[in-house]
Each structure stands twice: as C-alpha cells, then as structure tokens.
CSV table of C-alpha atoms and ligand atoms in Angstrom, one decimal:
chain,number,residue,atom,x,y,z
A,1,MET,CA,0.0,0.0,0.0
A,2,VAL,CA,2.1,3.0,-1.3
A,3,HIS,CA,0.5,6.4,-0.7
A,4,GLN,CA,3.5,8.6,-1.7
A,5,ASP,CA,4.9,8.5,-5.2
A,6,VAL,CA,8.6,8.9,-4.2
A,7,GLU,CA,11.7,7.0,-5.1
A,8,LEU,CA,13.3,5.3,-2.1
A,9,LYS,CA,17.1,5.3,-1.7
A,10,ARG,CA,17.1,2.4,0.8
A,11,GLY,CA,20.1,2.4,3.1
A,12,LEU,CA,20.8,6.0,1.8
A,13,ARG,CA,23.0,4.4,-0.8
A,14,ASP,CA,24.4,6.9,-3.3
A,15,VAL,CA,22.9,9.8,-1.4
A,16,TYR,CA,25.2,12.7,-0.7
A,17,PHE,CA,23.9,14.5,2.5
A,18,GLU,CA,26.9,16.8,3.2
A,19,SER,CA,30.4,17.6,2.1
A,20,THR,CA,33.6,16.8,4.0
A,21,GLU,CA,37.3,17.7,3.8
A,22,SER,CA,38.5,14.9,6.1
A,23,SER,CA,38.4,11.6,4.2
A,24,PHE,CA,37.7,10.4,0.7
A,25,VAL,CA,36.9,6.8,-0.1
A,26,ILE,CA,37.4,6.1,-3.8
A,27,GLY,CA,35.6,2.8,-4.1
A,28,ASP,CA,36.1,1.8,-7.7
A,29,VAL,CA,39.9,1.9,-7.6
A,30,GLY,CA,40.3,1.2,-3.9
A,31,ARG,CA,41.9,4.4,-2.6
A,32,LEU,CA,41.5,6.2,0.7
A,33,ILE,CA,42.6,9.8,1.2
A,34,TYR,CA,42.9,11.7,4.5
A,35,ARG,CA,42.9,15.5,3.9
A,36,GLY,CA,44.7,15.1,0.6
A,37,TYR,CA,47.3,12.4,1.7
A,38,ASP,CA,47.1,8.8,0.4
A,39,ILE,CA,46.5,6.3,3.3
A,40,HIS,CA,49.6,4.3,2.1
A,41,ASP,CA,51.8,7.3,2.6
A,42,LEU,CA,50.5,8.0,6.1
A,43,ALA,CA,50.5,4.4,7.2
A,44,GLU,CA,54.1,4.0,6.1
A,45,ASN,CA,55.5,7.3,7.3
A,46,ALA,CA,53.4,9.0,9.9
A,47,SER,CA,52.7,8.2,13.6
A,48,PHE,CA,49.0,7.9,14.8
A,49,GLU,CA,49.4,11.1,16.8
A,50,GLU,CA,50.6,13.0,13.7
A,51,VAL,CA,47.6,11.7,11.7
A,52,VAL,CA,45.2,12.6,14.6
A,53,HIS,CA,46.6,16.1,14.4
A,54,LEU,CA,46.2,16.2,10.6
A,55,MET,CA,42.6,15.1,10.9
A,56,MET,CA,41.5,17.2,13.9
A,57,VAL,CA,43.5,20.4,13.3
A,58,GLY,CA,43.6,20.2,9.5
A,59,HIS,CA,47.3,20.0,8.7
A,60,LEU,CA,50.3,17.8,9.4
A,61,PRO,CA,52.0,19.3,12.5
A,62,ASN,CA,55.5,20.6,12.6
A,63,LYS,CA,57.8,19.3,15.4
A,64,SER,CA,56.7,21.7,18.1
A,65,GLU,CA,53.0,21.5,17.2
A,66,LEU,CA,53.2,17.7,17.4
A,67,GLU,CA,55.0,17.8,20.7
A,68,GLN,CA,52.3,20.0,22.2
A,69,PHE,CA,49.4,18.0,20.7
A,70,ASP,CA,50.9,14.7,21.7
A,71,ASN,CA,51.7,16.0,25.2
A,72,THR,CA,48.0,17.0,25.7
A,73,LEU,CA,46.9,13.5,24.6
A,74,ARG,CA,49.4,11.8,27.0
A,75,GLN,CA,48.3,14.0,29.9
A,76,SER,CA,44.6,13.2,29.3
A,77,ARG,CA,44.7,9.4,29.5
A,78,SER,CA,43.6,8.8,33.0
A,79,ILE,CA,39.9,8.2,33.8
A,80,PRO,CA,38.1,9.1,37.1
A,81,ASN,CA,37.8,6.4,39.8
A,82,GLU,CA,34.1,6.6,39.6
A,83,VAL,CA,34.3,5.5,35.9
A,84,ILE,CA,36.5,2.6,37.0
A,85,GLN,CA,33.7,1.7,39.5
A,86,VAL,CA,31.1,1.8,36.8
A,87,ILE,CA,33.3,-0.5,34.7
A,88,ASP,CA,33.7,-2.9,37.6
A,89,HIS,CA,29.9,-3.0,38.2
A,90,ILE,CA,29.2,-4.0,34.5
A,91,LYS,CA,32.4,-6.0,33.9
A,92,ASN,CA,30.5,-9.0,32.5
A,93,GLY,CA,29.1,-7.1,29.6
A,94,HIS,CA,30.5,-7.2,26.1
A,95,PRO,CA,33.5,-4.8,25.9
A,96,MET,CA,31.7,-2.5,23.5
A,97,ASP,CA,28.7,-2.3,25.8
A,98,VAL,CA,31.0,-1.4,28.7
A,99,LEU,CA,32.9,1.1,26.5
A,100,ARG,CA,29.8,3.0,25.4
A,101,THR,CA,28.5,3.2,29.0
A,102,ALA,CA,31.9,4.3,30.3
A,103,VAL,CA,32.3,7.0,27.7
A,104,SER,CA,28.8,8.2,28.5
A,105,SER,CA,29.6,8.4,32.2
A,106,LEU,CA,32.7,10.5,31.4
A,107,ALA,CA,30.4,13.3,30.5
A,108,ALA,CA,29.4,13.7,34.1
A,109,PHE,CA,33.0,14.8,34.9
A,110,GLU,CA,33.0,17.7,32.3
A,111,SER,CA,31.8,21.1,33.5
A,112,ASP,CA,31.1,22.3,30.0
A,113,VAL,CA,29.5,19.1,28.6
A,114,ASP,CA,26.9,21.1,26.6
A,115,ASP,CA,29.4,23.5,25.0
A,116,THR,CA,29.4,22.8,21.3
A,117,ALA,CA,31.8,25.6,20.3
A,118,HIS,CA,34.7,24.3,18.1
A,119,ASP,CA,37.4,24.7,20.7
A,120,ALA,CA,35.4,23.0,23.4
A,121,THR,CA,34.5,20.0,21.2
A,122,LEU,CA,38.1,19.7,20.1
A,123,ARG,CA,39.4,19.8,23.7
A,124,LYS,CA,36.8,17.3,24.9
A,125,GLY,CA,37.3,15.2,21.7
A,126,MET,CA,41.1,14.9,22.3
A,127,LYS,CA,40.4,14.0,25.9
A,128,ILE,CA,38.0,11.2,24.9
A,129,THR,CA,40.5,10.0,22.3
A,130,ALA,CA,43.1,9.7,25.0
A,131,GLN,CA,40.7,8.0,27.5
A,132,VAL,CA,39.1,5.4,25.3
A,133,PRO,CA,42.2,3.0,25.3
A,134,THR,CA,42.3,3.4,29.1
A,135,ILE,CA,38.7,2.3,29.4
A,136,VAL,CA,39.1,-0.7,27.1
A,137,ALA,CA,42.3,-1.9,28.9
A,138,ALA,CA,40.9,-1.2,32.4
A,139,HIS,CA,37.7,-3.3,31.6
A,140,HIS,CA,39.7,-6.1,30.2
A,141,ARG,CA,42.0,-6.3,33.2
A,142,ILE,CA,39.1,-6.0,35.7
A,143,ARG,CA,37.1,-8.8,34.0
A,144,SER,CA,40.2,-10.9,34.1
A,145,GLY,CA,40.5,-10.4,37.9
A,146,LEU,CA,43.5,-8.1,37.5
A,147,SER,CA,44.0,-4.5,38.6
A,148,PRO,CA,43.9,-1.8,35.9
A,149,ILE,CA,47.3,-0.4,34.9
A,150,ASP,CA,47.9,3.3,35.0
A,151,PRO,CA,48.7,4.9,31.6
A,152,ASP,CA,52.4,5.4,31.0
A,153,THR,CA,53.0,8.9,29.6
A,154,SER,CA,56.5,7.9,28.3
A,155,LEU,CA,54.8,5.6,25.7
A,156,SER,CA,53.0,6.5,22.4
A,157,HIS,CA,49.2,6.1,22.2
A,158,ALA,CA,49.5,2.7,20.5
A,159,ALA,CA,52.3,1.4,22.8
A,160,ASN,CA,50.6,2.6,25.9
A,161,PHE,CA,47.3,0.9,24.9
A,162,LEU,CA,49.1,-2.5,24.5
A,163,TYR,CA,51.0,-2.0,27.7
A,164,MET,CA,47.8,-1.2,29.7
A,165,LEU,CA,46.2,-4.3,28.3
A,166,SER,CA,48.9,-6.8,29.0
A,167,GLY,CA,51.3,-5.2,31.5
A,168,ASP,CA,54.2,-5.7,29.1
A,169,LYS,CA,55.8,-2.8,27.1
A,170,PRO,CA,55.6,-3.8,23.5
A,171,ASP,CA,58.7,-3.9,21.3
A,172,GLN,CA,59.1,-1.2,18.6
A,173,ASP,CA,57.8,-3.4,15.7
A,174,THR,CA,54.6,-4.4,17.6
A,175,ALA,CA,53.9,-0.8,18.7
A,176,ARG,CA,54.4,0.4,15.1
A,177,LEU,CA,52.0,-2.3,13.8
A,178,MET,CA,49.3,-1.2,16.3
A,179,ASP,CA,50.1,2.4,15.3
A,180,LYS,CA,49.5,1.5,11.6
A,181,ASP,CA,46.3,-0.3,12.5
A,182,LEU,CA,44.9,2.7,14.3
A,183,ILE,CA,45.9,5.0,11.4
A,184,VAL,CA,44.1,3.0,8.7
A,185,HIS,CA,41.0,2.6,10.8
A,186,LEU,CA,40.8,6.3,11.8
A,187,ASP,CA,38.3,7.7,9.3
A,188,HIS,CA,36.3,6.5,6.4
A,189,GLY,CA,33.9,8.9,4.7
A,190,SER,CA,30.3,8.5,5.6
A,191,ASN,CA,30.6,5.1,7.3
A,192,ALA,CA,27.6,4.0,9.3
A,193,SER,CA,28.9,4.9,12.8
A,194,SER,CA,30.4,8.3,11.8
A,195,PHE,CA,27.1,9.1,10.1
A,196,ALA,CA,25.2,8.1,13.2
A,197,ALA,CA,27.6,10.4,15.3
A,198,ARG,CA,26.8,13.2,12.9
A,199,VAL,CA,23.1,12.7,13.3
A,200,THR,CA,23.4,13.1,17.1
A,201,ALA,CA,25.8,16.1,16.7
A,202,SER,CA,23.3,17.7,14.3
A,203,THR,CA,20.7,18.1,17.1
A,204,LEU,CA,23.4,20.1,18.9
A,205,ALA,CA,23.8,17.3,21.5
A,206,ASP,CA,27.1,17.1,23.2
A,207,VAL,CA,30.3,15.4,21.9
A,208,HIS,CA,30.2,12.6,24.5
A,209,GLY,CA,26.6,11.7,23.4
A,210,ALA,CA,27.6,11.8,19.7
A,211,ILE,CA,30.6,9.5,20.3
A,212,VAL,CA,28.4,7.1,22.3
A,213,THR,CA,26.1,6.9,19.2
A,214,GLY,CA,29.1,6.1,17.0
A,215,ILE,CA,30.4,3.4,19.3
A,216,SER,CA,27.0,1.8,19.6
A,217,THR,CA,26.7,1.7,15.8
A,218,LEU,CA,30.2,0.4,15.2
A,219,LYS,CA,29.4,-2.8,17.2
A,220,GLY,CA,27.2,-4.4,14.5
A,221,PRO,CA,28.7,-7.4,12.6
A,222,LEU,CA,28.1,-5.7,9.3
A,223,HIS,CA,30.4,-2.8,10.4
A,224,GLY,CA,33.0,-3.1,13.2
A,225,GLY,CA,32.1,-6.6,14.2
A,226,ALA,CA,33.5,-8.3,11.1
A,227,ALA,CA,37.1,-8.8,12.4
A,228,GLU,CA,35.8,-10.9,15.3
A,229,GLY,CA,33.8,-13.0,12.7
A,230,VAL,CA,36.9,-13.5,10.5
A,231,MET,CA,38.9,-15.0,13.3
A,232,LYS,CA,36.0,-17.2,14.4
A,233,MET,CA,35.9,-18.4,10.8
A,234,ALA,CA,39.7,-19.1,10.8
A,235,LEU,CA,39.3,-21.1,14.1
A,236,ASP,CA,36.3,-23.0,12.7
A,237,ILE,CA,38.3,-23.9,9.6
A,238,GLY,CA,41.1,-25.1,11.8
A,239,GLU,CA,43.4,-26.4,9.0
A,240,VAL,CA,44.5,-25.1,5.6
A,241,ASP,CA,43.1,-28.3,3.9
A,242,ASN,CA,39.6,-27.5,5.2
A,243,VAL,CA,39.3,-24.1,3.5
A,244,GLN,CA,37.7,-25.2,0.3
A,245,SER,CA,35.0,-27.4,1.9
A,246,TYR,CA,34.3,-24.7,4.5
A,247,LEU,CA,33.7,-22.0,1.8
A,248,GLU,CA,31.6,-24.4,-0.3
A,249,GLY,CA,29.4,-25.0,2.7
A,250,LYS,CA,29.0,-21.3,3.3
A,251,ARG,CA,28.2,-20.7,-0.4
A,252,GLU,CA,25.5,-23.5,-0.4
A,253,ARG,CA,23.9,-22.0,2.7
A,254,LYS,CA,24.2,-18.5,1.1
A,255,GLU,CA,26.1,-17.2,4.1
A,256,ARG,CA,28.3,-14.2,3.9
A,257,ILE,CA,32.1,-14.5,4.3
A,258,MET,CA,33.2,-12.0,7.0
A,259,GLY,CA,36.0,-9.7,5.9
A,260,PHE,CA,34.8,-9.5,2.2
A,261,GLY,CA,32.6,-6.9,0.5
A,262,HIS,CA,32.1,-3.3,1.2
A,263,ALA,CA,29.4,-0.8,0.8
A,264,VAL,CA,31.7,1.5,-1.2
A,265,TYR,CA,34.8,-0.4,-2.4
A,266,ARG,CA,34.5,-2.5,-5.5
A,267,ALA,CA,38.3,-3.1,-5.5
A,268,GLU,CA,40.5,-4.3,-2.7
A,269,ASP,CA,40.1,-2.1,0.4
A,270,PRO,CA,43.5,-0.2,0.5
A,271,ARG,CA,43.7,-0.6,4.3
A,272,ALA,CA,43.9,-4.4,4.0
A,273,ARG,CA,47.4,-4.3,2.5
A,274,HIS,CA,49.0,-3.0,5.7
A,275,LEU,CA,47.4,-5.5,7.9
A,276,ARG,CA,48.1,-8.4,5.6
A,277,GLU,CA,51.8,-7.5,5.7
A,278,GLY,CA,51.5,-7.0,9.5
A,279,SER,CA,49.9,-10.4,9.9
A,280,ARG,CA,52.6,-12.1,7.7
A,281,LEU,CA,55.4,-10.5,9.7
A,282,LEU,CA,53.8,-11.3,13.1
A,283,ALA,CA,53.1,-14.9,12.1
A,284,GLU,CA,56.8,-15.2,11.2
A,285,LYS,CA,58.0,-13.6,14.4
A,286,LYS,CA,55.7,-15.7,16.6
A,287,GLY,CA,56.5,-18.9,14.7
A,288,ASP,CA,52.8,-19.4,14.2
A,289,PRO,CA,52.1,-19.4,10.5
A,290,LYS,CA,48.9,-21.4,10.5
A,291,TRP,CA,46.3,-18.5,10.7
A,292,PHE,CA,48.1,-16.5,8.0
A,293,GLN,CA,48.1,-19.6,5.8
A,294,ILE,CA,44.4,-20.3,6.4
A,295,LEU,CA,43.4,-16.7,5.7
A,296,SER,CA,45.7,-16.5,2.6
A,297,LYS,CA,43.9,-19.6,1.3
A,298,VAL,CA,40.5,-18.1,2.0
A,299,GLU,CA,41.6,-14.9,0.1
A,300,GLU,CA,42.7,-17.1,-2.8
A,301,HIS,CA,39.4,-19.0,-3.0
A,302,MET,CA,37.4,-15.8,-2.8
A,303,ARG,CA,39.1,-14.3,-5.9
A,304,PRO,CA,36.3,-15.1,-8.3
A,305,TYR,CA,34.0,-12.9,-6.1
A,306,ALA,CA,36.1,-9.9,-7.0
A,307,GLU,CA,34.4,-9.9,-10.5
A,308,ARG,CA,31.2,-9.0,-8.6
A,309,GLY,CA,33.1,-6.3,-6.7
A,310,ILE,CA,33.2,-8.4,-3.5
A,311,CYS,CA,36.9,-8.0,-2.4
A,312,VAL,CA,38.9,-8.3,0.8
A,313,ASN,CA,38.2,-5.5,3.3
A,314,VAL,CA,40.2,-4.1,6.3
A,315,ASP,CA,38.7,-6.5,8.8
A,316,PHE,CA,39.8,-9.6,7.1
A,317,TRP,CA,43.5,-9.1,8.2
A,318,ALA,CA,42.9,-7.1,11.3
A,319,GLY,CA,41.5,-10.1,13.2
A,320,SER,CA,44.6,-12.2,12.7
A,321,VAL,CA,46.9,-9.4,13.7
A,322,TYR,CA,45.0,-8.9,17.0
A,323,TYR,CA,44.8,-12.7,17.6
A,324,LEU,CA,48.6,-13.1,17.1
A,325,LEU,CA,49.1,-10.2,19.5
A,326,GLY,CA,47.2,-12.3,22.1
A,327,ILE,CA,44.2,-10.1,22.2
A,328,PRO,CA,40.9,-11.9,22.8
A,329,GLU,CA,38.3,-11.9,20.0
A,330,ASP,CA,35.6,-10.0,21.9
A,331,LEU,CA,38.0,-7.0,22.1
A,332,PHE,CA,38.6,-6.7,18.3
A,333,ILE,CA,35.7,-4.1,17.8
A,334,SER,CA,37.0,-2.1,20.8
A,335,ILE,CA,40.3,-1.7,19.0
A,336,PHE,CA,38.4,-0.4,16.0
A,337,ALA,CA,36.7,2.0,18.4
A,338,VAL,CA,40.1,3.2,19.8
A,339,ALA,CA,41.0,4.1,16.3
A,340,ARG,CA,37.7,5.5,15.1
A,341,VAL,CA,36.8,7.7,18.0
A,342,PRO,CA,39.1,10.5,16.8
A,343,GLY,CA,37.5,10.0,13.4
A,344,TYR,CA,34.1,10.7,15.1
A,345,VAL,CA,35.6,13.8,16.7
A,346,VAL,CA,36.7,15.1,13.3
A,347,GLN,CA,33.3,14.5,11.7
A,348,ILE,CA,31.4,15.9,14.7
A,349,LEU,CA,33.6,19.1,14.5
A,350,GLU,CA,32.7,19.4,10.8
A,351,GLN,CA,29.1,18.8,11.5
A,352,GLN,CA,29.0,21.4,14.2
A,353,ASP,CA,31.0,24.0,12.2
A,354,LYS,CA,28.3,24.1,9.5
A,355,ASN,CA,25.4,22.5,11.1
A,356,MET,CA,22.1,21.5,9.6
A,357,LEU,CA,19.8,19.1,11.4
A,358,ILE,CA,19.9,15.7,9.7
A,359,ARG,CA,16.3,14.8,9.2
A,360,PRO,CA,15.5,12.7,6.1
A,361,GLN,CA,12.0,11.6,5.1
A,362,ILE,CA,10.6,8.1,5.3
A,363,ARG,CA,7.8,6.9,3.0
A,364,TYR,CA,4.7,5.7,4.8
A,365,ASP,CA,3.5,2.3,3.4
A,366,GLY,CA,1.0,1.5,6.2
A,367,PRO,CA,-2.8,1.5,6.2
A,368,MET,CA,-4.9,4.7,6.1
A,369,ASP,CA,-8.4,5.7,7.3
A,370,LEU,CA,-8.9,2.8,9.8
A,371,LYS,CA,-11.7,3.4,12.2
A,372,PHE,CA,-10.8,3.4,16.0
A,373,ILE,CA,-12.5,0.5,17.8
A,374,PRO,CA,-12.8,0.9,21.6
A,375,ILE,CA,-10.8,-1.8,23.4
A,376,ASP,CA,-13.8,-3.8,24.8
A,377,GLN,CA,-15.2,-4.2,21.2
A,378,ARG,CA,-12.0,-5.6,19.7
A,379,SER,CA,-11.8,-9.3,19.0
B,401,CMC,N1,30.2,-12.8,1.3
B,401,CMC,C1,29.4,-13.3,0.3
B,401,CMC,N2,28.5,-12.5,-0.4
B,401,CMC,C2,28.5,-11.2,-0.2
B,401,CMC,C3,29.3,-10.6,0.8
B,401,CMC,C4,30.2,-11.5,1.5
B,401,CMC,N3,31.0,-11.0,2.5
B,401,CMC,N4,29.1,-9.3,0.8
B,401,CMC,C5,28.2,-9.1,-0.1
B,401,CMC,N5,27.8,-10.2,-0.7
B,401,CMC,C6,26.8,-10.4,-1.8
B,401,CMC,C7,25.4,-10.4,-1.2
B,401,CMC,O1,25.0,-11.6,-0.7
B,401,CMC,C8,24.6,-9.8,-2.3
B,401,CMC,O2,24.4,-10.9,-3.2
B,401,CMC,P1,23.0,-11.0,-4.0
B,401,CMC,O3,23.0,-9.7,-4.9
B,401,CMC,O4,23.2,-12.2,-4.8
B,401,CMC,O5,21.9,-11.0,-3.0
B,401,CMC,C9,25.6,-8.9,-3.0
B,401,CMC,O6,26.9,-9.3,-2.6
B,401,CMC,C10,25.4,-7.4,-2.6
B,401,CMC,O7,25.2,-7.4,-1.1
B,401,CMC,P2,24.8,-6.1,-0.3
B,401,CMC,O8,24.7,-6.4,1.1
B,401,CMC,O9,23.7,-5.4,-1.0
B,401,CMC,O10,26.1,-5.2,-0.6
B,401,CMC,P3,26.6,-4.1,0.3
B,401,CMC,O11,27.5,-3.4,-0.6
B,401,CMC,O12,25.5,-3.4,1.0
B,401,CMC,O13,27.4,-4.9,1.4
B,401,CMC,C11,28.6,-5.3,3.4
B,401,CMC,C12,28.4,-4.4,2.2
B,401,CMC,C13,29.8,-4.9,4.2
B,401,CMC,C14,27.4,-5.2,4.4
B,401,CMC,C15,28.7,-6.8,2.9
B,401,CMC,O14,29.7,-6.9,2.0
B,401,CMC,C16,28.9,-7.7,4.1
B,401,CMC,O15,28.0,-8.1,4.7
B,401,CMC,N6,30.2,-8.1,4.3
B,401,CMC,C17,30.6,-9.0,5.4
B,401,CMC,C18,30.8,-8.2,6.7
B,401,CMC,C19,32.0,-7.4,6.7
B,401,CMC,O16,33.1,-7.9,6.3
B,401,CMC,N7,31.9,-6.1,7.1
B,401,CMC,C20,33.1,-5.3,7.2
B,401,CMC,C21,33.0,-4.1,6.3
B,401,CMC,S1,34.6,-3.2,6.3
B,401,CMC,C22,34.7,-2.5,7.8
B,401,CMC,C23,34.0,-1.2,7.9
B,401,CMC,O17,34.4,-0.3,7.2
B,401,CMC,O18,32.9,-1.2,8.5
C-alpha cells in the first residue's frame, strides 16, 4: 500500500547529504585519502598522533605542534575512579557495551559538557580519544581479575594501549604495527557509525553523546564486528586443507564471508594491504604461520568474487593481527573504536561547524483511514 509516489534510496546508498574535507573513499579503484594524503603514505611514514593532528586540526604538524598536541593527549589518558567503579559493576558485559557506558559516564565529569563551540569540542574530543584506550584496557583487566594499569606517559598512544592491556611494554615493531592499524581505521567517509555520530551532533547534542552513538553503531557485525567474525571463521576452519569445503558450505547456505565486500569499495580495500603484511610478519615472528596460511587460502578461494566487486576488506586481516598479539576476539571491535573515536571527533567538528539538522524523510506504506474501535469491542 504505497501512498506517496517517491523513489526510495534504501540504506541511503548513493545519497550525498553533506560535504567533507576529512576523508575520501574512492571505491572503484580502492583508494583512501585523509585530507589530501594517500593512506599508504600516512601508514608507512606518519605516527598515529601526527595523523590525529592532521585530521582534527587540519594540517600535518611541525615538530613543536606535534610535541604540544601529543603531550596533551598523553596527559589526558587517565579516567576518574568513579568510571572505574562503573566498569567494575558491569564487567561481565560485552567490551563494546562497557565502552559506550563508560564514555557516557565520562560526560558527568566535564563542567562544559553542553558547550558545542569548536574549541570546546576539540578539547573534549582529544580527551575522549586519550581516555578510550584506558577504558578498554581497564575493563579487560578488571574482568580478568587483575588491577587496571595506569597509563604510562612515556609511551606512544599505541604502545601505551598495548601496555595497559597486557602489562608488558611492546617492542618497537609491535607498537608500530598497532600504530598503523589505528591510522588505517581512523576515518572512512560516511561510514555508518560516523554518520550516526553526525546525526546526534546535528541536534546540537554534546560530543560525548555523539561518540556514544558512534560506538553503539560500530558494534554491529556488518560494520566493526566483522574482524571478530573473521577470526572465528579461521578457528572454525582449523586447518588449511579444510578451507575449500568450509567455503563451499558457506556458499551453499548463502552465508556471507566475513571480511569480504564493502558498501563503497568495488576493488581491494586499501587498508587491508598494511594489515596483511603485518599479519605475515607477526606470524613469522611468533613462529605461528597457521592462521596467516588459512586466511591467505580463503583470500585465494574468494578471488572469483572480485568480479562482482566483493573484495577483501580491512577487517579480514585485522582479526589475525589482534589474535597473534594475544588479544581476545571480543576486544577486536573495541580496538576499531580506539582508532575510530578520533574520526568521530573530526566529523562531529565538521558537522557542528556548518550544522544542519539531519532529518530525512521516510515513506509511509502502512494503512490509512482505519476506524478506531474501543478496546472492549476488539476481537
Ligand atoms: N560474502 C558473500 N557474499 C557477499 C558478501 C560477503 N561478504 N558481501 C556481499 N555479498 C553479496 C550479497 O550476498 C549480495 O548478493 P546478491 O546480490 O546475490 O543477493 C551482494 O553481494 C550485494 O550485497 P549487499 O549487502 O547489497 O552489498 P553491500 O555493498 O551493501 O554490502 C557489506 C556491504 C559490508 C554489508 C557486505 O559486503 C557484508 O555483509 N560483508 C561481510 C561483513 C564485513 O566484512 N563487514 C566489514 C566491512 S569493512 C569495515 C567497515 O568499514 O565497517
């Protein structure tokens, strides 16, 4: 029953609702640009902190700008004891559920929570960026029966995150791999969770609320949850020789293969390259090549799908990197959140700077002109 003669753009595919200067996903050729710089250039040559400055402030920092910016991030990492208590009370929840609740509770400790001026959002956004790894690590330690580890300001953002999770300071290669992982996950055009964060920001709600919206949206298996699914698949497959029969079974049941396909990319996701290489190197270093071999074989068997534009995406290799770093699977999305939260801040700033309430239309297909029947006369 259609009452309105309007064309639907389901899932808002191919709808441009705003313009951005932060990131550009070029789907047909598989390119990703951050403020004019190719993601490969940044992943190979920049630190995560430099890229966060580029994205939040608008240009690559010089040495003294980076020092000041990085110092602010390092000094902002700790979280109030009350938030640690909140985490303790809900420690049995999924890490993403705990994260969104903890970020929400951080708002209670800001005196200017409703200030949506550019400088206020940037300051609070940098602080949340610095605090999110502390929340993720504190929750993981508390649920494991261990005490949270205080942030170490002598370590980079990536190295400190790994240190707070495990208690061991990572070597340079491992810290750099996590750094790269955070860089390639930072921003990605109008992805579902950044769009959701923008919708919240467009009502002039506060930055904490908009980030909670983003984190909640990221959790879904069609978005941030795929890396967890990929590693589950690798574990289910178990041996390289099982890959073909496993994929045939999936195909017969018309089930999706996690880590393949993308709403925008019709070529290989450019972010996958860095994590594939990271996974290969880690497998070599740890003397545990099995998962890299299984996933390489899955990639090989999925090649025919590329003709339909279903290619490998960033999550395919991310999962194996985290697994080889000894990180439990239910924390994989939280790592994506550690990287993507500054991306939300960038898009929330853009939204607030030239705000327009995001309020699309939805076509009504329901019944009309029904007559109200009092409750005692209804069958
Ligand atoms: N495995 C098998 N078939 C697939 C897959 C897949 N991973 N992805 C899409 N297809 C098929 C789908 O079944 C459909 O086939 P048909 O036309 O015969 O019904 C066709 O491709 C189009 O599917 P769609 O859902 O309309 O395409 P989409 O562009 O909206 O899908 C996607 C994007 C990410 C939801 C989807 O590719 C998917 O579910 N992938 C698996 C989950 C995943 O890896 N997500 C991580 C995305 S990257 C991280 C991020 O940026 O969030």
